[in-house]
């Protein structure tokens, strides 16, 4: 008679024990989801900053560094009086670039070198003024009479030196598929911004090969991408039947889009007047090649490429109209980043449990 309660307890206990690990599992999953939500929310807030937010200054003003107050763009007089050249750090077809100093801060002074290209220089200045945003290098001042532009200095330089930068001990922790994909997202965000800019649909024409593309962008110290050179940025206006041509010379090679290449064969000499114009989908064609550079050959980069295969294949459609918009590419990149972060988090959860 006394053994019966004893057996009842044995039968009852196994039914209660599983409730403890089940509760732990549920709590772990909820905690993981909360942490992942907070991380992604913070990340997308960073991505989704107001397009025109450039230090929260009104048009014609700037601030940078720890300075709280906005200053008006420097005039010719202020540039001549307050800016001191330190050394020449680059020279292109249009302008020469000097590392300079203003009020003990490093800045960049660009000056026209070829008077025949002054229209290109002034067009670049016009674009720089009109497109100030989180995607564009910060304008500090200019002098049209002297063909001079003053911009913010970024010590990591152009994207051409990205791989070298990531091998510096200080930045090796950044050399991951995650950080590299975020840089690619930044780049596509710039293209999206140009295609839907306040001025209309703009085409990044100074992009006939990978090296040229990379030279147009800067890498900031907090590892974001800014477009720096806006000299060749023509406007597409479909409603007015206005398309563009990137220069007046024949373009060749697989990097440029098919519609940018001479369509009449080798037997017909190239003539600029016979070359058909095109639209912003030339920028979309180039995205996979630029992103492939960003992703590099670090652990996990091939998995990222696999997830981006379909959207990149769509970018390489021969017919421009069949290619996705920059917004569609950007949305896909963000979804892939979210998915891969979730997948990377799950194995850690299993080990914890």
CSV table of C-alpha atoms in Angstrom, one decimal:
chain,number,residue,atom,x,y,z
A,1,UNK,CA,0.0,0.0,0.0
A,2,UNK,CA,2.9,2.4,0.7
A,3,UNK,CA,4.6,1.8,-2.7
A,4,UNK,CA,1.8,3.2,-4.8
A,5,UNK,CA,2.6,6.9,-4.2
A,6,UNK,CA,6.2,6.1,-4.9
A,7,UNK,CA,5.4,4.8,-8.4
A,8,UNK,CA,3.1,7.7,-9.0
A,9,UNK,CA,5.9,10.1,-8.5
A,10,UNK,CA,8.1,8.2,-10.9
A,11,UNK,CA,5.5,8.4,-13.6
A,12,UNK,CA,4.8,12.1,-13.0
A,13,UNK,CA,8.4,13.5,-12.9
A,14,UNK,CA,9.4,12.7,-16.5
A,15,UNK,CA,6.4,14.8,-17.7
A,16,UNK,CA,7.6,17.8,-15.8
A,17,UNK,CA,11.4,17.8,-16.7
A,18,UNK,CA,11.1,18.7,-20.4
A,19,UNK,CA,9.3,21.9,-19.5
A,20,UNK,CA,12.6,23.4,-18.1
A,21,UNK,CA,14.8,23.0,-21.3
A,22,UNK,CA,11.8,24.1,-23.4
A,23,UNK,CA,11.5,27.3,-21.4
A,24,UNK,CA,15.2,27.9,-21.8
A,25,UNK,CA,15.0,27.3,-25.6
A,26,UNK,CA,12.1,29.7,-25.9
A,27,UNK,CA,13.9,32.3,-23.8
A,28,UNK,CA,17.1,31.9,-25.9
A,29,UNK,CA,15.2,32.2,-29.2
A,30,UNK,CA,13.4,35.3,-28.0
A,31,UNK,CA,16.7,36.8,-26.7
A,32,UNK,CA,18.4,36.1,-30.0
A,33,UNK,CA,15.6,37.6,-32.0
A,34,UNK,CA,15.6,40.7,-29.8
A,35,UNK,CA,19.4,41.2,-30.2
A,36,UNK,CA,19.2,40.6,-33.9
A,37,UNK,CA,16.3,43.1,-34.2
A,38,UNK,CA,18.3,45.7,-32.3
A,39,UNK,CA,21.4,45.2,-34.4
A,40,UNK,CA,19.6,45.3,-37.7
A,41,UNK,CA,17.4,48.3,-36.6
A,42,UNK,CA,20.6,50.2,-35.7
A,43,UNK,CA,22.2,49.2,-39.0
A,44,UNK,CA,19.2,50.3,-41.1
A,45,UNK,CA,18.9,53.5,-39.3
A,46,UNK,CA,22.5,54.1,-40.3
A,47,UNK,CA,21.7,53.2,-43.9
A,48,UNK,CA,18.5,55.2,-43.9
A,49,UNK,CA,19.7,58.5,-42.7
A,50,UNK,CA,18.1,61.5,-44.3
A,51,UNK,CA,19.6,61.9,-47.8
A,52,UNK,CA,20.3,65.6,-47.4
A,53,UNK,CA,21.7,65.3,-43.9
A,54,UNK,CA,25.2,66.5,-44.1
A,55,UNK,CA,25.8,67.7,-40.6
A,56,UNK,CA,22.3,69.2,-40.3
A,57,UNK,CA,23.4,72.5,-41.8
A,58,UNK,CA,21.3,74.6,-44.2
A,59,UNK,CA,22.2,74.8,-47.9
A,60,UNK,CA,25.4,76.8,-48.4
A,61,UNK,CA,26.9,75.8,-45.0
A,62,UNK,CA,28.9,73.0,-43.5
A,63,UNK,CA,30.3,71.6,-40.3
A,64,UNK,CA,32.6,68.7,-39.6
A,65,UNK,CA,34.6,67.1,-36.9
A,66,UNK,CA,33.7,68.2,-33.4
A,67,UNK,CA,32.6,71.6,-34.4
A,68,UNK,CA,29.0,72.3,-33.4
A,69,UNK,CA,28.2,75.4,-35.4
A,70,UNK,CA,27.6,75.6,-39.1
A,71,UNK,CA,29.9,77.8,-41.2
A,72,UNK,CA,29.1,79.3,-44.7
A,73,UNK,CA,31.0,77.9,-47.6
A,74,UNK,CA,34.4,79.6,-47.8
A,75,UNK,CA,34.6,82.4,-50.4
A,76,UNK,CA,37.5,83.2,-52.7
A,77,UNK,CA,38.8,85.7,-50.2
A,78,UNK,CA,38.6,83.2,-47.3
A,79,UNK,CA,40.2,80.4,-49.3
A,80,UNK,CA,43.1,82.7,-50.3
A,81,UNK,CA,43.6,84.0,-46.8
A,82,UNK,CA,42.9,81.0,-44.6
A,83,UNK,CA,43.9,77.9,-46.6
A,84,UNK,CA,47.5,76.8,-46.9
A,85,UNK,CA,48.7,74.2,-49.4
A,86,UNK,CA,50.8,71.4,-48.0
A,87,UNK,CA,51.5,69.1,-50.9
A,88,UNK,CA,50.2,67.8,-54.2
A,89,UNK,CA,48.5,64.4,-53.7
A,90,UNK,CA,47.0,63.8,-57.2
A,91,UNK,CA,46.4,65.1,-60.7
A,92,UNK,CA,43.9,64.1,-63.3
A,93,UNK,CA,42.9,65.3,-66.7
A,94,UNK,CA,40.8,68.2,-65.2
A,95,UNK,CA,42.3,69.2,-61.9
A,96,UNK,CA,45.3,69.0,-59.5
A,97,UNK,CA,44.6,68.0,-55.9
A,98,UNK,CA,46.5,69.4,-52.9
A,99,UNK,CA,46.4,68.3,-49.3
A,100,UNK,CA,45.9,71.6,-47.5
A,101,UNK,CA,45.2,73.0,-44.1
A,102,UNK,CA,42.4,75.3,-42.8
A,103,UNK,CA,42.3,76.3,-39.2
A,104,UNK,CA,44.6,73.4,-38.2
A,105,UNK,CA,42.3,70.9,-40.0
A,106,UNK,CA,43.4,68.9,-43.1
A,107,UNK,CA,41.3,69.7,-46.2
A,108,UNK,CA,41.6,69.1,-49.9
A,109,UNK,CA,42.1,71.9,-52.4
A,110,UNK,CA,41.3,71.1,-56.1
A,111,UNK,CA,42.4,73.5,-58.9
A,112,UNK,CA,41.8,73.4,-62.6
A,113,UNK,CA,44.8,72.4,-64.6
A,114,UNK,CA,43.5,72.4,-68.2
A,115,UNK,CA,41.7,75.6,-69.3
A,116,UNK,CA,40.1,73.7,-72.1
A,117,UNK,CA,38.2,71.6,-69.6
A,118,UNK,CA,36.9,74.4,-67.5
A,119,UNK,CA,33.3,73.5,-68.4
A,120,UNK,CA,33.8,70.0,-66.9
A,121,UNK,CA,35.3,71.6,-63.8
A,122,UNK,CA,32.4,74.0,-63.3
A,123,UNK,CA,29.9,71.2,-64.0
A,124,UNK,CA,31.5,69.1,-61.2
A,125,UNK,CA,31.3,72.1,-58.9
A,126,UNK,CA,27.6,72.6,-59.8
A,127,UNK,CA,26.9,68.9,-59.0
A,128,UNK,CA,28.8,69.1,-55.8
A,129,UNK,CA,26.8,72.1,-54.6
A,130,UNK,CA,23.5,70.6,-55.6
A,131,UNK,CA,24.0,67.1,-54.4
A,132,UNK,CA,25.4,67.6,-50.9
A,133,UNK,CA,24.2,64.6,-48.8
A,134,UNK,CA,25.5,61.7,-46.8
A,135,UNK,CA,26.6,60.1,-50.1
A,136,UNK,CA,28.7,63.0,-51.4
A,137,UNK,CA,32.0,64.4,-50.2
A,138,UNK,CA,31.5,67.5,-48.0
A,139,UNK,CA,31.9,70.8,-49.8
A,140,UNK,CA,33.7,73.5,-47.7
A,141,UNK,CA,34.1,76.3,-50.2
A,142,UNK,CA,34.8,77.3,-53.8
A,143,UNK,CA,36.0,80.1,-56.0
A,144,UNK,CA,34.7,80.0,-59.5
A,145,UNK,CA,36.9,82.9,-60.7
A,146,UNK,CA,40.0,80.9,-59.7
A,147,UNK,CA,38.5,77.5,-60.5
A,148,UNK,CA,39.1,76.2,-57.0
A,149,UNK,CA,37.1,73.8,-54.9
A,150,UNK,CA,37.7,73.0,-51.2
A,151,UNK,CA,36.4,69.7,-49.8
A,152,UNK,CA,36.8,67.6,-46.7
A,153,UNK,CA,39.9,65.4,-46.4
A,154,UNK,CA,39.6,61.6,-45.9
A,155,UNK,CA,43.0,60.1,-45.0
A,156,UNK,CA,42.1,56.6,-46.3
A,157,UNK,CA,41.9,57.9,-49.8
A,158,UNK,CA,40.1,56.4,-52.8
A,159,UNK,CA,38.6,52.9,-53.0
A,160,UNK,CA,41.5,51.9,-55.3
A,161,UNK,CA,43.5,51.3,-52.1
A,162,UNK,CA,40.8,49.4,-50.2
A,163,UNK,CA,42.6,46.1,-50.2
A,164,UNK,CA,45.9,47.6,-49.0
A,165,UNK,CA,44.0,49.5,-46.3
A,166,UNK,CA,42.3,46.3,-45.0
A,167,UNK,CA,45.8,44.7,-44.7
A,168,UNK,CA,47.0,47.4,-42.3
A,169,UNK,CA,47.1,45.9,-38.8
A,170,UNK,CA,44.8,48.7,-37.5
A,171,UNK,CA,42.0,47.7,-40.0
A,172,UNK,CA,42.4,43.9,-40.3
A,173,UNK,CA,39.4,43.4,-38.1
A,174,UNK,CA,37.4,45.1,-40.8
A,175,UNK,CA,38.4,42.6,-43.5
A,176,UNK,CA,35.3,40.4,-43.2
A,177,UNK,CA,32.5,39.5,-45.6
A,178,UNK,CA,30.1,41.4,-43.5
A,179,UNK,CA,32.1,44.7,-43.6
A,180,UNK,CA,32.8,44.3,-47.3
A,181,UNK,CA,29.2,43.7,-48.1
A,182,UNK,CA,28.3,46.8,-46.2
A,183,UNK,CA,30.7,48.8,-48.4
A,184,UNK,CA,29.0,47.3,-51.5
A,185,UNK,CA,25.7,48.4,-50.1
A,186,UNK,CA,27.1,51.9,-49.6
A,187,UNK,CA,28.2,52.0,-53.2
A,188,UNK,CA,24.8,50.9,-54.6
A,189,UNK,CA,23.2,53.5,-52.3
A,190,UNK,CA,25.3,56.2,-54.0
A,191,UNK,CA,24.1,54.9,-57.4
A,192,UNK,CA,20.5,54.8,-56.2
A,193,UNK,CA,20.9,58.4,-54.9
A,194,UNK,CA,22.3,59.6,-58.3
A,195,UNK,CA,19.5,57.9,-60.2
A,196,UNK,CA,16.8,59.6,-58.0
A,197,UNK,CA,18.7,62.8,-57.1
A,198,UNK,CA,17.1,66.3,-56.6
A,199,UNK,CA,18.3,67.2,-60.1
A,200,UNK,CA,16.8,64.1,-61.7
A,201,UNK,CA,18.3,60.9,-63.0
A,202,UNK,CA,22.1,61.3,-63.2
A,203,UNK,CA,24.5,58.8,-64.9
A,204,UNK,CA,28.0,58.2,-63.5
A,205,UNK,CA,29.9,58.5,-66.8
A,206,UNK,CA,33.4,58.5,-65.5
A,207,UNK,CA,33.3,54.8,-65.1
A,208,UNK,CA,34.8,53.1,-68.2
A,209,UNK,CA,36.9,50.6,-66.2
A,210,UNK,CA,37.1,49.3,-62.7
A,211,UNK,CA,40.1,51.4,-61.7
A,212,UNK,CA,38.4,54.6,-63.0
A,213,UNK,CA,35.2,53.8,-61.0
A,214,UNK,CA,37.2,53.2,-57.8
A,215,UNK,CA,39.1,56.5,-58.2
A,216,UNK,CA,35.8,58.4,-58.1
A,217,UNK,CA,34.9,57.2,-54.6
A,218,UNK,CA,36.4,57.8,-51.1
A,219,UNK,CA,36.7,55.5,-48.1
A,220,UNK,CA,35.9,57.4,-44.9
A,221,UNK,CA,37.6,56.6,-41.6
A,222,UNK,CA,34.5,55.0,-40.3
A,223,UNK,CA,34.4,52.8,-43.4
A,224,UNK,CA,31.7,54.3,-45.5
A,225,UNK,CA,31.7,55.2,-49.2
A,226,UNK,CA,31.4,58.7,-50.6
A,227,UNK,CA,31.4,59.8,-54.2
A,228,UNK,CA,34.1,62.4,-54.8
A,229,UNK,CA,34.3,63.2,-58.5
A,230,UNK,CA,31.2,64.6,-60.2
A,231,UNK,CA,32.7,66.1,-63.3
A,232,UNK,CA,31.0,63.7,-65.7
A,233,UNK,CA,27.4,63.4,-64.5
A,234,UNK,CA,24.9,63.9,-67.4
A,235,UNK,CA,21.1,64.0,-66.9
A,236,UNK,CA,18.6,61.5,-68.3
A,237,UNK,CA,15.2,63.0,-69.0
A,238,UNK,CA,12.9,60.4,-70.5
A,239,UNK,CA,9.9,62.6,-70.7
A,240,UNK,CA,11.8,65.0,-72.8
A,241,UNK,CA,13.4,62.2,-74.8
A,242,UNK,CA,16.8,63.1,-73.5
A,243,UNK,CA,19.4,60.3,-73.1
A,244,UNK,CA,23.2,60.5,-72.6
A,245,UNK,CA,26.5,59.5,-74.1
A,246,UNK,CA,29.6,59.2,-71.9
A,247,UNK,CA,32.1,61.2,-73.8
A,248,UNK,CA,32.7,61.4,-77.6
A,249,UNK,CA,35.2,58.6,-78.0
A,250,UNK,CA,34.6,54.9,-78.7
A,251,UNK,CA,34.2,52.8,-75.6
A,252,UNK,CA,35.4,49.2,-75.5
A,253,UNK,CA,35.7,46.2,-73.2
A,254,UNK,CA,33.3,44.0,-71.2
A,255,UNK,CA,33.2,46.5,-68.2
A,256,UNK,CA,31.1,49.1,-70.1
A,257,UNK,CA,27.5,48.1,-70.9
A,258,UNK,CA,26.7,46.7,-74.4
A,259,UNK,CA,24.8,49.8,-75.3
A,260,UNK,CA,27.9,51.9,-74.7
A,261,UNK,CA,29.9,50.0,-77.4
A,262,UNK,CA,29.9,50.8,-81.1
A,263,UNK,CA,27.0,48.8,-82.5
A,264,UNK,CA,27.9,48.8,-86.2
A,265,UNK,CA,30.9,46.4,-86.3
A,266,UNK,CA,34.6,46.8,-87.0
A,267,UNK,CA,34.0,47.5,-90.7
A,268,UNK,CA,32.3,50.8,-89.9
A,269,UNK,CA,34.6,53.5,-88.5
A,270,UNK,CA,33.4,55.0,-85.2
A,271,UNK,CA,31.5,58.3,-85.5
A,272,UNK,CA,30.2,60.1,-82.5
A,273,UNK,CA,27.2,61.5,-84.3
A,274,UNK,CA,26.1,57.9,-85.2
A,275,UNK,CA,26.5,56.5,-81.7
A,276,UNK,CA,23.1,55.9,-80.1
A,277,UNK,CA,22.6,57.5,-76.7
A,278,UNK,CA,21.6,55.4,-73.6
A,279,UNK,CA,20.3,55.8,-70.0
A,280,UNK,CA,21.2,55.1,-66.4
A,281,UNK,CA,21.0,51.4,-66.8
A,282,UNK,CA,24.7,51.5,-67.8
A,283,UNK,CA,25.5,52.0,-64.1
A,284,UNK,CA,23.5,48.9,-63.2
A,285,UNK,CA,25.5,46.8,-65.7
A,286,UNK,CA,28.7,47.7,-63.8
A,287,UNK,CA,27.4,46.9,-60.2
A,288,UNK,CA,28.4,43.2,-60.2
A,289,UNK,CA,32.0,43.9,-61.2
A,290,UNK,CA,32.4,46.7,-58.6
A,291,UNK,CA,30.7,44.6,-55.9
A,292,UNK,CA,33.0,41.6,-56.8
A,293,UNK,CA,36.0,43.9,-56.0
A,294,UNK,CA,34.4,44.9,-52.7
A,295,UNK,CA,33.7,41.3,-51.6
A,296,UNK,CA,37.3,40.3,-52.2
A,297,UNK,CA,38.4,36.8,-51.3
A,298,UNK,CA,37.9,36.6,-47.5
A,299,UNK,CA,36.1,33.8,-45.7
A,300,UNK,CA,32.4,33.9,-46.5
A,301,UNK,CA,32.6,36.1,-49.6
A,302,UNK,CA,31.8,33.2,-51.9
A,303,UNK,CA,28.6,32.6,-49.9
A,304,UNK,CA,27.7,36.2,-50.4
A,305,UNK,CA,28.3,36.0,-54.1
A,306,UNK,CA,26.1,32.9,-54.3
A,307,UNK,CA,23.2,34.8,-52.6
A,308,UNK,CA,23.7,37.7,-55.0
A,309,UNK,CA,24.0,35.5,-58.1
A,310,UNK,CA,20.4,36.1,-59.4
A,311,UNK,CA,20.4,39.9,-58.9
A,312,UNK,CA,23.8,40.2,-60.6
A,313,UNK,CA,22.7,38.0,-63.5
A,314,UNK,CA,19.7,40.4,-63.9
A,315,UNK,CA,22.2,43.4,-63.9
A,316,UNK,CA,24.0,41.8,-66.8
A,317,UNK,CA,20.9,41.5,-69.0
A,318,UNK,CA,21.8,42.7,-72.5
A,319,UNK,CA,18.7,44.8,-72.8
A,320,UNK,CA,18.9,47.8,-70.5
A,321,UNK,CA,15.1,47.8,-69.8
A,322,UNK,CA,15.3,44.2,-68.4
A,323,UNK,CA,17.9,45.2,-65.8
A,324,UNK,CA,16.7,46.0,-62.3
A,325,UNK,CA,16.7,49.6,-60.9
A,326,UNK,CA,19.3,50.6,-58.4
A,327,UNK,CA,16.6,50.6,-55.7
A,328,UNK,CA,15.8,46.9,-56.5
A,329,UNK,CA,19.5,46.0,-56.3
A,330,UNK,CA,19.9,47.9,-53.0
A,331,UNK,CA,16.8,46.1,-51.5
A,332,UNK,CA,18.3,42.7,-52.5
A,333,UNK,CA,21.7,43.5,-51.0
A,334,UNK,CA,20.0,44.5,-47.7
A,335,UNK,CA,17.9,41.4,-47.7
A,336,UNK,CA,21.0,39.2,-48.3
A,337,UNK,CA,22.9,40.9,-45.5
A,338,UNK,CA,19.9,40.4,-43.1
A,339,UNK,CA,19.6,36.7,-44.1
A,340,UNK,CA,23.3,36.0,-43.7
A,341,UNK,CA,23.5,37.7,-40.3
A,342,UNK,CA,20.6,35.5,-39.2
A,343,UNK,CA,22.2,32.3,-40.5
A,344,UNK,CA,25.5,33.3,-38.8
A,345,UNK,CA,23.7,33.8,-35.5
A,346,UNK,CA,21.9,30.4,-35.4
A,347,UNK,CA,25.0,28.1,-35.0
A,348,UNK,CA,26.0,30.1,-31.9
A,349,UNK,CA,22.5,29.6,-30.5
A,350,UNK,CA,22.7,25.8,-30.9
A,351,UNK,CA,26.0,25.7,-29.1
A,352,UNK,CA,24.6,27.8,-26.3
A,353,UNK,CA,21.7,25.4,-25.9
